[in-house]
Short mmCIF file of C-alpha atoms and ligand atoms in Angstrom, two decimals:
data_model
loop_
_atom_site.label_atom_id
_atom_site.label_comp_id
_atom_site.label_asym_id
_atom_site.label_seq_id
_atom_site.Cartn_x
_atom_site.Cartn_y
_atom_site.Cartn_z
CA MET A 1 88.80 105.43 65.22
CA SER A 2 89.43 102.12 66.47
CA ARG A 3 86.22 99.86 66.66
CA THR A 4 86.64 99.46 70.51
CA GLY A 5 86.52 103.30 70.71
CA ALA A 6 83.73 103.56 68.42
CA ARG A 7 81.66 101.24 70.11
CA GLU A 8 82.49 102.78 73.70
CA ARG A 9 81.50 106.10 72.12
CA TRP A 10 77.98 104.78 70.81
CA ARG A 11 77.30 103.14 73.96
CA ARG A 12 77.88 106.52 75.93
CA ARG A 13 75.81 108.37 73.47
CA ALA A 14 72.88 105.76 73.33
CA GLU A 15 72.51 105.96 77.08
CA ARG A 16 71.81 109.86 76.88
CA PRO A 17 68.28 109.98 76.92
CA LEU A 18 67.76 113.42 74.77
CA GLU A 19 69.58 111.96 72.26
CA THR A 20 68.11 112.35 68.71
CA SER A 21 67.04 109.00 66.82
CA ALA A 22 69.00 110.73 63.74
CA ALA A 23 72.12 111.41 65.76
CA ILE A 24 71.81 107.83 67.11
CA GLN A 25 71.73 106.46 63.46
CA LYS A 26 74.67 108.52 62.50
CA ASP A 27 76.73 106.82 65.38
CA MET A 28 75.62 103.49 64.39
CA ALA A 29 76.83 104.03 61.04
CA GLN A 30 80.16 105.16 62.08
CA THR A 31 80.26 102.23 64.72
CA MET A 32 79.65 99.88 61.83
CA SER A 33 81.98 101.60 59.44
CA LYS A 34 85.19 99.79 58.49
CA THR A 35 88.48 100.84 56.87
CA ILE A 36 89.43 98.81 54.15
CA LEU A 37 92.29 99.08 51.59
CA VAL A 38 91.89 97.56 48.00
CA THR A 39 95.17 97.13 45.89
CA GLY A 40 94.75 97.14 42.15
CA SER A 41 91.56 99.51 42.78
CA SER A 42 91.39 100.55 39.21
CA GLY A 43 91.14 97.15 37.78
CA LEU A 44 88.33 94.68 37.35
CA ILE A 45 88.01 93.05 40.91
CA GLY A 46 89.32 96.14 42.61
CA SER A 47 87.20 98.44 41.24
CA GLU A 48 84.09 96.56 42.09
CA ALA A 49 85.56 95.79 45.65
CA VAL A 50 85.94 99.69 45.94
CA GLU A 51 82.35 100.44 44.87
CA HIS A 52 80.75 97.65 46.66
CA PHE A 53 82.43 98.49 50.09
CA ASP A 54 81.81 102.36 49.65
CA ARG A 55 78.03 101.43 49.21
CA LYS A 56 78.13 100.12 52.43
CA GLY A 57 79.10 103.05 54.22
CA HIS A 58 82.91 102.10 54.79
CA GLN A 59 86.09 104.25 54.46
CA VAL A 60 87.74 102.75 51.45
CA HIS A 61 91.51 103.37 50.32
CA GLY A 62 92.67 102.36 46.98
CA ILE A 63 96.22 101.55 45.70
CA ASP A 64 96.71 101.55 41.81
CA ASN A 65 99.70 102.89 39.52
CA ASN A 66 97.96 102.09 36.26
CA MET A 67 100.66 99.49 35.83
CA ARG A 68 98.06 97.68 33.78
CA GLN A 69 98.74 100.24 30.69
CA GLU A 70 102.52 99.76 31.26
CA PHE A 71 101.93 96.02 30.84
CA PHE A 72 99.44 96.07 28.03
CA GLY A 73 99.81 99.49 26.35
CA ALA A 74 96.64 101.94 25.71
CA PRO A 75 93.88 99.40 25.86
CA GLY A 76 95.00 98.54 29.36
CA ASP A 77 94.71 101.99 30.56
CA THR A 78 92.46 102.03 33.73
CA THR A 79 92.11 105.92 33.96
CA TRP A 80 88.33 105.79 32.78
CA ASN A 81 87.60 103.34 35.33
CA LEU A 82 89.32 105.37 38.33
CA ASP A 83 87.48 108.38 37.17
CA ARG A 84 84.26 106.62 37.29
CA LEU A 85 84.95 105.39 40.90
CA ARG A 86 85.79 109.18 41.86
CA ARG A 87 82.52 109.81 40.27
CA SER A 88 80.29 107.04 41.66
CA THR A 89 81.91 106.98 45.13
CA LYS A 90 81.18 108.85 48.68
CA SER A 91 84.36 107.93 50.78
CA PHE A 92 87.03 106.52 48.34
CA THR A 93 90.56 107.86 48.74
CA HIS A 94 92.91 106.90 45.76
CA HIS A 95 96.76 106.51 46.24
CA HIS A 96 98.70 106.34 43.27
CA LEU A 97 101.36 104.06 44.58
CA ASP A 98 103.31 100.93 43.40
CA ILE A 99 103.22 97.75 45.54
CA ARG A 100 106.66 97.04 45.10
CA ASP A 101 107.50 100.14 46.87
CA ARG A 102 107.94 99.11 50.62
CA VAL A 103 108.91 102.27 51.91
CA ALA A 104 105.67 104.18 50.53
CA LEU A 105 103.73 101.04 51.65
CA GLU A 106 105.23 101.47 55.24
CA THR A 107 104.21 105.26 55.32
CA LEU A 108 100.60 104.49 53.92
CA PHE A 109 100.12 101.61 56.92
CA ARG A 110 101.87 103.85 59.46
CA ALA A 111 99.35 106.88 58.87
CA GLN A 112 96.25 104.59 58.23
CA SER A 113 95.15 101.27 60.00
CA PHE A 114 92.92 98.72 58.17
CA ASP A 115 90.23 96.41 59.21
CA LEU A 116 90.10 94.34 55.33
CA ILE A 117 92.87 94.25 52.79
CA VAL A 118 91.66 93.13 49.58
CA HIS A 119 95.02 92.37 47.42
CA CYS A 120 93.86 92.50 43.79
CA ALA A 121 96.97 94.31 42.29
CA ALA A 122 98.98 91.87 39.96
CA GLN A 123 100.44 91.37 36.15
CA PRO A 124 97.67 89.18 35.43
CA SER A 125 98.31 87.48 32.06
CA HIS A 126 99.82 84.15 31.70
CA ASP A 127 101.65 85.13 28.34
CA LYS A 128 102.96 88.62 29.46
CA ALA A 129 105.27 87.17 32.12
CA ARG A 130 107.15 85.49 29.41
CA ASP A 131 108.29 88.86 28.22
CA ILE A 132 108.92 90.31 31.52
CA PRO A 133 109.86 87.66 34.09
CA ILE A 134 111.60 90.02 36.66
CA LEU A 135 108.83 92.60 36.50
CA ASP A 136 106.05 89.86 36.92
CA PHE A 137 107.73 88.50 40.06
CA GLU A 138 108.37 91.54 41.63
CA VAL A 139 104.70 92.58 41.20
CA ASN A 140 103.28 89.54 41.62
CA ALA A 141 105.46 87.51 44.18
CA LEU A 142 107.10 90.33 46.16
CA GLY A 143 104.68 93.06 46.20
CA THR A 144 102.40 90.42 47.88
CA VAL A 145 104.85 89.99 50.53
CA ASN A 146 105.32 93.69 50.90
CA LEU A 147 101.47 93.82 51.68
CA LEU A 148 101.48 90.78 53.88
CA GLU A 149 104.39 92.01 55.92
CA ALA A 150 103.03 95.47 56.41
CA THR A 151 99.66 94.09 57.62
CA ARG A 152 101.59 91.80 60.00
CA LEU A 153 103.66 94.92 61.51
CA HIS A 154 100.71 97.53 61.44
CA CYS A 155 97.50 95.76 61.63
CA PRO A 156 97.87 91.85 62.35
CA GLU A 157 94.26 91.77 63.27
CA ALA A 158 92.84 92.58 59.74
CA VAL A 159 91.28 90.28 57.46
CA PHE A 160 93.38 89.89 54.24
CA VAL A 161 92.22 88.50 51.16
CA PHE A 162 94.39 87.41 48.04
CA LEU A 163 93.29 86.90 44.52
CA SER A 164 95.25 83.98 43.40
CA THR A 165 94.47 82.27 40.38
CA ASN A 166 93.83 78.72 38.76
CA LYS A 167 97.02 78.79 37.17
CA VAL A 168 98.67 78.03 40.07
CA TYR A 169 97.75 74.35 39.30
CA GLY A 170 99.69 74.57 36.17
CA ASP A 171 98.66 72.24 33.42
CA ALA A 172 97.77 69.45 36.21
CA PRO A 173 94.14 69.86 35.49
CA ASN A 174 94.74 68.70 31.85
CA GLU A 175 95.46 65.15 33.31
CA ILE A 176 92.03 64.57 34.00
CA PRO A 177 90.31 62.13 31.40
CA LEU A 178 88.19 64.03 28.93
CA LYS A 179 85.77 63.43 26.27
CA GLU A 180 85.22 65.37 23.04
CA LEU A 181 81.67 66.81 22.81
CA GLU A 182 80.34 68.86 19.82
CA THR A 183 81.30 72.25 20.97
CA ARG A 184 83.19 71.49 24.13
CA TRP A 185 85.79 69.52 25.85
CA GLU A 186 83.92 67.51 28.80
CA TYR A 187 85.10 65.43 31.77
CA ALA A 188 84.74 61.78 31.14
CA ARG A 189 84.51 60.66 34.75
CA PRO A 190 81.37 61.18 36.63
CA GLU A 191 83.20 62.15 39.61
CA ASP A 192 84.85 65.09 38.00
CA TYR A 193 81.63 66.65 37.02
CA ASP A 194 81.64 69.65 39.40
CA GLY A 195 85.27 70.21 38.35
CA ILE A 196 88.76 70.84 39.83
CA ASP A 197 88.98 71.33 43.43
CA GLU A 198 91.50 72.43 46.04
CA ASN A 199 93.44 69.09 46.20
CA CYS A 200 94.82 69.38 43.08
CA ARG A 201 98.47 69.48 43.16
CA ILE A 202 100.58 72.80 42.82
CA ASP A 203 103.88 71.54 42.09
CA ARG A 204 105.50 69.33 39.39
CA THR A 205 103.55 70.94 36.55
CA LEU A 206 103.84 73.34 33.83
CA HIS A 207 102.67 76.98 35.23
CA SER A 208 103.73 79.59 33.07
CA LEU A 209 106.05 82.23 34.66
CA PHE A 210 102.86 83.93 35.80
CA GLY A 211 101.44 80.79 37.40
CA ALA A 212 104.57 80.35 39.26
CA SER A 213 104.92 83.95 40.42
CA LYS A 214 101.21 83.65 41.75
CA ALA A 215 102.05 80.22 43.23
CA SER A 216 104.63 81.74 45.10
CA ALA A 217 102.45 84.74 46.43
CA ASP A 218 99.63 82.07 47.29
CA LEU A 219 101.99 80.07 49.39
CA MET A 220 103.45 82.97 51.25
CA ALA A 221 99.54 83.86 51.84
CA GLN A 222 98.88 80.72 53.11
CA GLU A 223 101.86 80.85 55.28
CA TYR A 224 101.07 84.04 57.10
CA GLY A 225 97.84 82.78 57.84
CA ARG A 226 99.25 79.44 59.19
CA TYR A 227 102.57 80.44 60.71
CA PHE A 228 101.31 83.68 62.17
CA GLY A 229 97.70 82.77 62.63
CA MET A 230 96.53 85.88 60.45
CA LYS A 231 93.22 86.23 59.10
CA ILE A 232 94.21 85.50 55.36
CA GLY A 233 92.22 83.69 52.68
CA VAL A 234 93.34 82.46 49.35
CA PHE A 235 90.95 82.82 46.15
CA ARG A 236 92.06 80.77 43.19
CA GLY A 237 90.30 82.45 40.61
CA GLY A 238 88.96 81.25 37.45
CA CYS A 239 87.93 83.45 34.55
CA LEU A 240 86.74 86.67 36.63
CA THR A 241 84.87 89.05 34.41
CA GLY A 242 82.58 91.76 34.25
CA PRO A 243 81.76 95.13 32.69
CA SER A 244 84.89 97.03 34.53
CA HIS A 245 87.41 94.92 32.72
CA SER A 246 89.88 96.97 30.45
CA GLY A 247 90.14 93.79 28.29
CA VAL A 248 93.15 93.15 26.26
CA GLU A 249 94.32 90.79 23.84
CA LEU A 250 96.55 88.93 26.66
CA HIS A 251 94.11 89.14 29.48
CA GLY A 252 90.31 89.31 29.80
CA PHE A 253 88.80 86.56 27.65
CA LEU A 254 85.17 87.43 27.45
CA SER A 255 85.83 91.37 27.66
CA TYR A 256 88.11 91.19 24.95
CA LEU A 257 86.11 89.01 22.73
CA VAL A 258 83.30 91.37 22.72
CA LYS A 259 85.50 94.38 22.33
CA VAL A 260 86.67 92.73 18.90
CA ALA A 261 82.91 91.19 17.72
CA LEU A 262 81.50 94.87 18.19
CA SER A 263 84.71 96.80 16.49
CA GLY A 264 84.55 94.05 13.66
CA ALA A 265 88.36 93.34 13.85
CA ALA A 266 89.68 89.87 13.52
CA TYR A 267 90.09 87.28 16.38
CA THR A 268 92.38 83.95 16.39
CA VAL A 269 91.50 80.85 18.61
CA PHE A 270 94.51 79.00 19.67
CA GLY A 271 94.27 75.05 19.57
CA TYR A 272 92.04 72.48 21.32
CA LYS A 273 89.64 72.98 18.09
CA GLY A 274 88.07 76.07 20.05
CA LYS A 275 86.33 73.79 22.52
CA GLN A 276 88.42 74.51 25.67
CA VAL A 277 86.21 75.32 28.42
CA ARG A 278 86.35 78.16 31.24
CA ASP A 279 83.92 79.10 34.25
CA ASN A 280 83.12 82.80 34.26
CA ILE A 281 82.40 84.86 37.47
CA HIS A 282 81.01 88.07 37.69
CA SER A 283 83.27 90.60 39.56
CA TYR A 284 80.20 91.04 42.18
CA ASP A 285 79.79 87.28 42.98
CA VAL A 286 83.82 87.65 43.79
CA VAL A 287 83.29 90.81 45.89
CA ARG A 288 80.42 89.24 47.76
CA ALA A 289 82.90 85.94 48.33
CA ILE A 290 85.43 88.40 50.05
CA GLU A 291 82.58 89.96 52.20
CA GLU A 292 81.30 86.47 53.38
CA PHE A 293 85.20 85.47 54.07
CA GLU A 294 85.79 88.70 55.90
CA ALA A 295 82.75 88.03 58.20
CA SER A 296 84.06 84.80 59.47
CA PRO A 297 87.72 84.37 58.23
CA ARG A 298 89.55 81.04 58.49
CA PRO A 299 93.16 81.93 58.48
CA GLY A 300 95.44 80.34 55.64
CA GLN A 301 92.21 78.97 53.86
CA VAL A 302 92.40 78.26 50.14
CA TYR A 303 89.45 78.33 47.68
CA ASN A 304 88.74 77.87 44.27
CA LEU A 305 86.64 80.44 42.76
CA GLY A 306 84.74 80.82 39.83
CA GLY A 307 81.58 80.88 37.98
CA GLY A 308 81.53 76.87 38.38
CA ARG A 309 79.65 74.60 35.92
CA GLU A 310 76.56 76.67 35.14
CA ASN A 311 78.86 79.74 34.05
CA SER A 312 80.94 77.16 31.98
CA ILE A 313 81.32 78.18 28.41
CA SER A 314 83.80 77.07 25.42
CA MET A 315 85.41 79.22 23.07
CA LEU A 316 83.07 78.09 20.26
CA GLU A 317 80.04 78.66 22.56
CA ALA A 318 80.96 81.95 23.73
CA ILE A 319 81.49 83.00 19.83
CA ALA A 320 78.28 81.70 19.03
CA LYS A 321 76.58 83.15 21.84
CA ILE A 322 78.07 86.69 21.45
CA GLU A 323 76.83 86.42 17.61
CA HIS A 324 73.58 85.63 18.61
CA ILE A 325 73.23 88.67 21.21
CA ILE A 326 75.05 91.38 19.11
CA GLY A 327 73.25 89.88 15.89
CA LYS A 328 76.36 90.05 13.91
CA LYS A 329 78.98 87.39 12.77
CA LEU A 330 82.58 87.21 14.20
CA ASN A 331 85.25 87.43 12.27
CA TRP A 332 87.69 84.79 13.63
CA ASN A 333 90.03 82.33 12.63
CA TYR A 334 91.73 79.13 13.90
CA VAL A 335 95.17 78.10 14.65
CA ASP A 336 95.96 74.62 15.50
CA GLU A 337 98.46 75.36 18.17
CA ASN A 338 97.67 75.43 21.86
CA ARG A 339 99.33 78.04 24.09
CA LYS A 340 101.91 76.40 25.97
CA GLY A 341 100.54 74.90 29.38
CA ASP A 342 96.80 76.22 28.49
CA HIS A 343 93.80 74.50 30.50
CA ILE A 344 91.73 72.26 28.09
CA CYS A 345 88.73 72.33 30.28
CA TYR A 346 88.54 73.99 33.66
CA ILE A 347 85.65 74.41 35.83
CA SER A 348 86.10 75.49 39.38
CA ASN A 349 84.93 73.20 41.85
CA LEU A 350 82.99 75.55 44.46
CA ALA A 351 81.82 73.02 47.04
CA ARG A 352 84.61 74.06 49.76
CA PHE A 353 83.62 77.54 49.47
CA ARG A 354 79.66 76.92 49.71
CA SER A 355 80.20 74.48 52.50
CA HIS A 356 82.26 77.01 54.61
CA TYR A 357 79.95 80.38 53.45
CA PRO A 358 76.47 79.08 52.63
CA ASN A 359 75.22 82.47 52.44
CA TRP A 360 77.03 82.89 49.02
CA SER A 361 75.94 81.74 45.72
CA VAL A 362 76.81 82.52 42.08
CA THR A 363 73.95 85.49 41.77
CA ILE A 364 74.91 86.56 38.11
CA SER A 365 74.47 84.56 35.15
CA LEU A 366 76.82 83.93 31.95
CA ASP A 367 74.18 85.74 29.50
CA GLU A 368 73.52 88.53 32.13
CA ILE A 369 77.38 88.86 32.51
CA LEU A 370 77.52 89.12 28.57
CA ARG A 371 74.77 91.86 28.39
CA GLN A 372 76.66 93.90 31.00
CA ILE A 373 79.84 93.64 29.17
CA ILE A 374 78.42 94.19 25.77
CA GLY A 375 76.34 97.43 26.94
CA ASN A 376 79.87 98.70 28.58
CA GLN A 377 81.91 97.85 25.67
CA ARG A 378 78.94 99.58 23.28
CA ASP A 379 79.28 102.79 25.43
CA ARG A 380 83.28 102.75 25.46
CA LEU A 381 84.08 101.53 22.01
CA PRO A 382 84.99 104.47 20.42
CA ALA A 383 87.62 105.61 22.78
CA GLN A 384 89.37 101.98 22.56
CA ASN A 385 91.94 100.72 20.44
CA ALA A 386 90.46 97.25 19.58
CA GLY A 387 92.03 94.86 17.32
CA GLY A 388 94.27 91.71 16.75
CA SER A 389 93.77 88.21 18.32
CA LYS A 390 93.20 86.67 21.44
CA ARG A 391 94.65 83.41 23.40
CA VAL A 392 92.20 82.49 26.26
N1 NAD B 401 90.49 88.60 35.67
C1 NAD B 401 90.66 87.03 35.52
O1 NAD B 401 90.33 86.27 34.66
C2 NAD B 401 91.78 86.65 36.82
C3 NAD B 401 91.56 85.23 36.70
C4 NAD B 401 92.27 84.67 37.97
C5 NAD B 401 93.08 85.20 38.73
N2 NAD B 401 92.69 86.85 38.83
C6 NAD B 401 93.51 87.42 39.77
O2 NAD B 401 92.55 88.58 40.20
C7 NAD B 401 93.16 89.69 40.74
C8 NAD B 401 92.64 90.63 40.21
O3 NAD B 401 92.44 90.76 38.51
P1 NAD B 401 91.71 91.84 37.50
O4 NAD B 401 91.18 91.11 36.34
O5 NAD B 401 90.94 92.67 38.27
O6 NAD B 401 93.29 92.56 36.93
P2 NAD B 401 93.31 94.07 36.52
O7 NAD B 401 94.43 94.02 35.69
O8 NAD B 401 91.96 94.47 36.00
O9 NAD B 401 93.52 94.90 37.59
C9 NAD B 401 94.89 94.76 38.56
C10 NAD B 401 95.04 96.57 38.80
O10 NAD B 401 96.14 96.40 39.33
C11 NAD B 401 97.10 97.34 39.00
N3 NAD B 401 98.42 97.29 39.44
C12 NAD B 401 99.40 96.29 38.84
N4 NAD B 401 100.37 96.28 39.19
C13 NAD B 401 100.61 97.46 39.96
C14 NAD B 401 101.39 97.85 41.09
N5 NAD B 401 102.51 97.43 41.07
N6 NAD B 401 101.23 98.52 42.12
C15 NAD B 401 99.75 99.10 42.09
N7 NAD B 401 98.79 98.66 41.11
C16 NAD B 401 99.20 98.04 40.30
C17 NAD B 401 96.76 97.57 37.62
O11 NAD B 401 96.96 98.95 37.19
C18 NAD B 401 95.55 97.00 37.42
O12 NAD B 401 94.36 98.22 37.63
C19 NAD B 401 94.95 89.44 40.13
O13 NAD B 401 95.73 89.36 41.15
C20 NAD B 401 94.59 88.59 38.87
O14 NAD B 401 95.94 87.78 39.01
C21 NAD B 401 92.20 87.56 37.94
#
């Protein structure tokens, strides 16, 4: 039902004198209900978005073909999360569909109009892209254009949020002067204290193929916002995390670190003396940011989105913190070679998002994030195939 049609129906019903309050409430709920499409709905951010918008009474459609398993093998299998969503939601429809498949997308968009599209499906790993450059580009760049174009043709008034990444900046953030502290690298100049903002350049840097495919999608999403005036927001994520991550060696830093710590397997830290810094944001706070943008969209706008300084942590600090929480030493070793193009110290500057959306804030602390991940991993550990090393 269109929103205008629903509003008119609600007005007519409300005018009838004998209407019961229960019926009116039901109609109000229908009036407010939106139809939302979430891609990558079995993944970390996608599943959080599905649950959140379902709880709010919206009709939620999810697209996911469990390609995370194809990228990362059995530990990347997201079936457990889809099963969980099926149990926990009221109005969720799952579509086992590939975002590279333009015809299938066309069929879906012809059958169903959407008010909000949350695009999370991706090949998400920096390192993995090196082995599968064509597949990485097809999923990340072309898959995004397929969705943008389907939206333009079938529901151009919809709000569209694209989950981009801080890897679009390539290694440019490493040019900022740093000082070495006991357990972490730190920005040397006071003006850099709050981290990297959206003015950081995205070209003439080393991205990794993943960073380049996401930068292509990031630019196309901006273009659909600016050129066509569509309500598109681009969120460049720091480390997005939470208990619903199917953490694997090549993606999902905290989730995988916890998995290895609990299983007793070995963990390898690569380069920068283990003092590399990441800012971590819980998937709930990401979805809250999407919700704020949806309520008041700014076409073509770009935002850095991470946990900010308060939720930043270095590799050494993360190991110590996890050891403390689980009461057990982690079996880890160090290789003195950093990953190509890896960030040394990356903290998302959240000033732009905060100024445009003052109702939003980071609500879940790093300690709470870790507690939730540990609780979830403890429950799931027997079913998992943990082990190996991890590059952050
Ligand atoms: N997690 C992070 O640290 C992080 C950081 C920065 C940016 N991001 C971006 O945020 C988004 C969500 O990340 P996430 O951590 O939830 O990833 P995720 O891997 O947990 O979820 C992505 C989902 O997309 C699905 N998928 C992959 N290819 C598909 C295809 N062709 N068709 C349909 N479904 C497909 C996967 O099966 C998976 O369930 C991604 O775009 C990612 O690049 C994530």
